[in-house]
Amino acid sequence: MIPSKNTAKRKKTLFYSTTVQNSQKNIVPFGQVVLEDENLWKQINVIRKIVGYEGRKEASCADELKALYIFTGVEPPTSLHENSIHPLEIKEKLQFLMCILGIKSNET
């Protein structure tokens, strides 16, 4: 069954929201979250190669990032221990680890 244009439009309007500083809402389109997840995995794989981590791949970005923190000798942030963590927070923790390791990010 081929989705109609209306179905495609509805899928594009799905949003994730999270609270950020000053109790403002940060709303991210669903498609951007999926794209962000792919970019996170690419960056995680780059870090794995640079530091020589050959452990098994974890099921989620958060678990994989936690494993990389432990492997590099850095205590993982407590938020990585939570079951549901927003992709934007994972991105922030990933960039922090990259900074510690001296890896430049291609993102601004």
XYZ file of C-alpha atoms in Angstrom:
108
model
C 0.000 0.000 0.000
C 1.395 3.363 -1.047
C 0.899 6.128 1.512
C -1.139 9.071 0.338
C 0.194 12.603 0.368
C -1.921 13.323 3.444
C -0.247 10.470 5.334
C 3.184 11.738 4.335
C 2.269 15.226 5.517
C 1.069 13.893 8.867
C 4.321 12.010 9.390
C 6.277 15.194 8.800
C 4.344 17.019 11.497
C 5.289 14.634 14.315
C 7.389 16.450 16.893
C 9.560 15.644 19.871
C 9.718 18.263 22.572
C 11.990 18.716 25.521
C 12.447 21.361 28.160
C 15.626 23.387 28.049
C 17.054 26.181 30.154
C 14.633 28.856 31.328
C 11.675 26.458 30.898
C 11.454 27.219 27.170
C 10.260 24.522 24.783
C 12.576 23.233 22.094
C 10.536 21.473 19.404
C 12.324 19.339 16.833
C 10.621 17.872 13.728
C 10.508 14.060 13.703
C 12.444 13.845 10.419
C 15.221 15.944 11.899
C 15.431 13.595 14.899
C 15.866 10.594 12.575
C 18.553 12.430 10.615
C 20.188 13.503 13.869
C 20.272 9.870 15.033
C 22.093 8.848 11.843
C 24.634 11.637 12.347
C 25.160 10.588 15.972
C 25.942 7.021 14.895
C 28.408 8.303 12.277
C 30.226 10.375 14.889
C 30.178 7.509 17.382
C 31.739 5.207 14.782
C 34.453 7.793 14.102
C 35.263 7.958 17.822
C 35.323 4.139 18.009
C 37.951 4.050 15.248
C 40.061 6.867 16.679
C 40.255 5.427 20.201
C 40.466 1.811 19.009
C 37.321 0.622 20.766
C 36.339 -2.812 19.474
C 33.626 -3.740 21.970
C 30.254 -4.944 20.752
C 27.942 -2.260 19.450
C 25.191 -1.285 21.833
C 21.538 -1.053 20.797
C 21.122 2.676 21.461
C 23.227 5.784 20.948
C 23.082 6.520 24.675
C 24.379 3.058 25.633
C 27.112 3.212 22.988
C 28.162 6.659 24.172
C 28.222 5.440 27.775
C 30.496 2.550 26.717
C 32.841 4.998 24.961
C 32.985 7.218 28.041
C 33.942 4.213 30.180
C 36.481 2.928 27.625
C 38.240 6.299 27.494
C 38.389 6.538 31.288
C 35.853 9.324 31.624
C 32.969 8.886 34.040
C 29.734 8.974 32.021
C 27.218 11.700 32.875
C 24.347 10.474 35.031
C 21.840 11.372 32.322
C 23.281 8.578 30.140
C 22.077 6.072 32.738
C 18.432 7.076 32.196
C 16.218 4.940 29.968
C 14.905 7.788 27.830
C 17.290 10.534 26.877
C 16.571 13.074 24.141
C 18.763 12.972 20.998
C 19.794 16.605 21.514
C 21.161 15.734 24.945
C 23.030 12.744 23.492
C 24.527 15.071 20.876
C 25.689 17.422 23.623
C 27.329 14.576 25.584
C 28.956 13.264 22.394
C 30.418 16.681 21.586
C 31.726 16.940 25.149
C 33.520 13.583 24.811
C 34.941 14.667 21.459
C 36.254 17.831 23.120
C 37.924 15.805 25.883
C 39.537 13.524 23.290
C 40.663 16.456 21.133
C 38.472 15.499 18.178
C 37.131 18.410 16.173
C 33.479 18.264 15.255
C 32.410 19.318 11.779
C 29.233 20.834 13.263
C 28.954 24.361 14.559
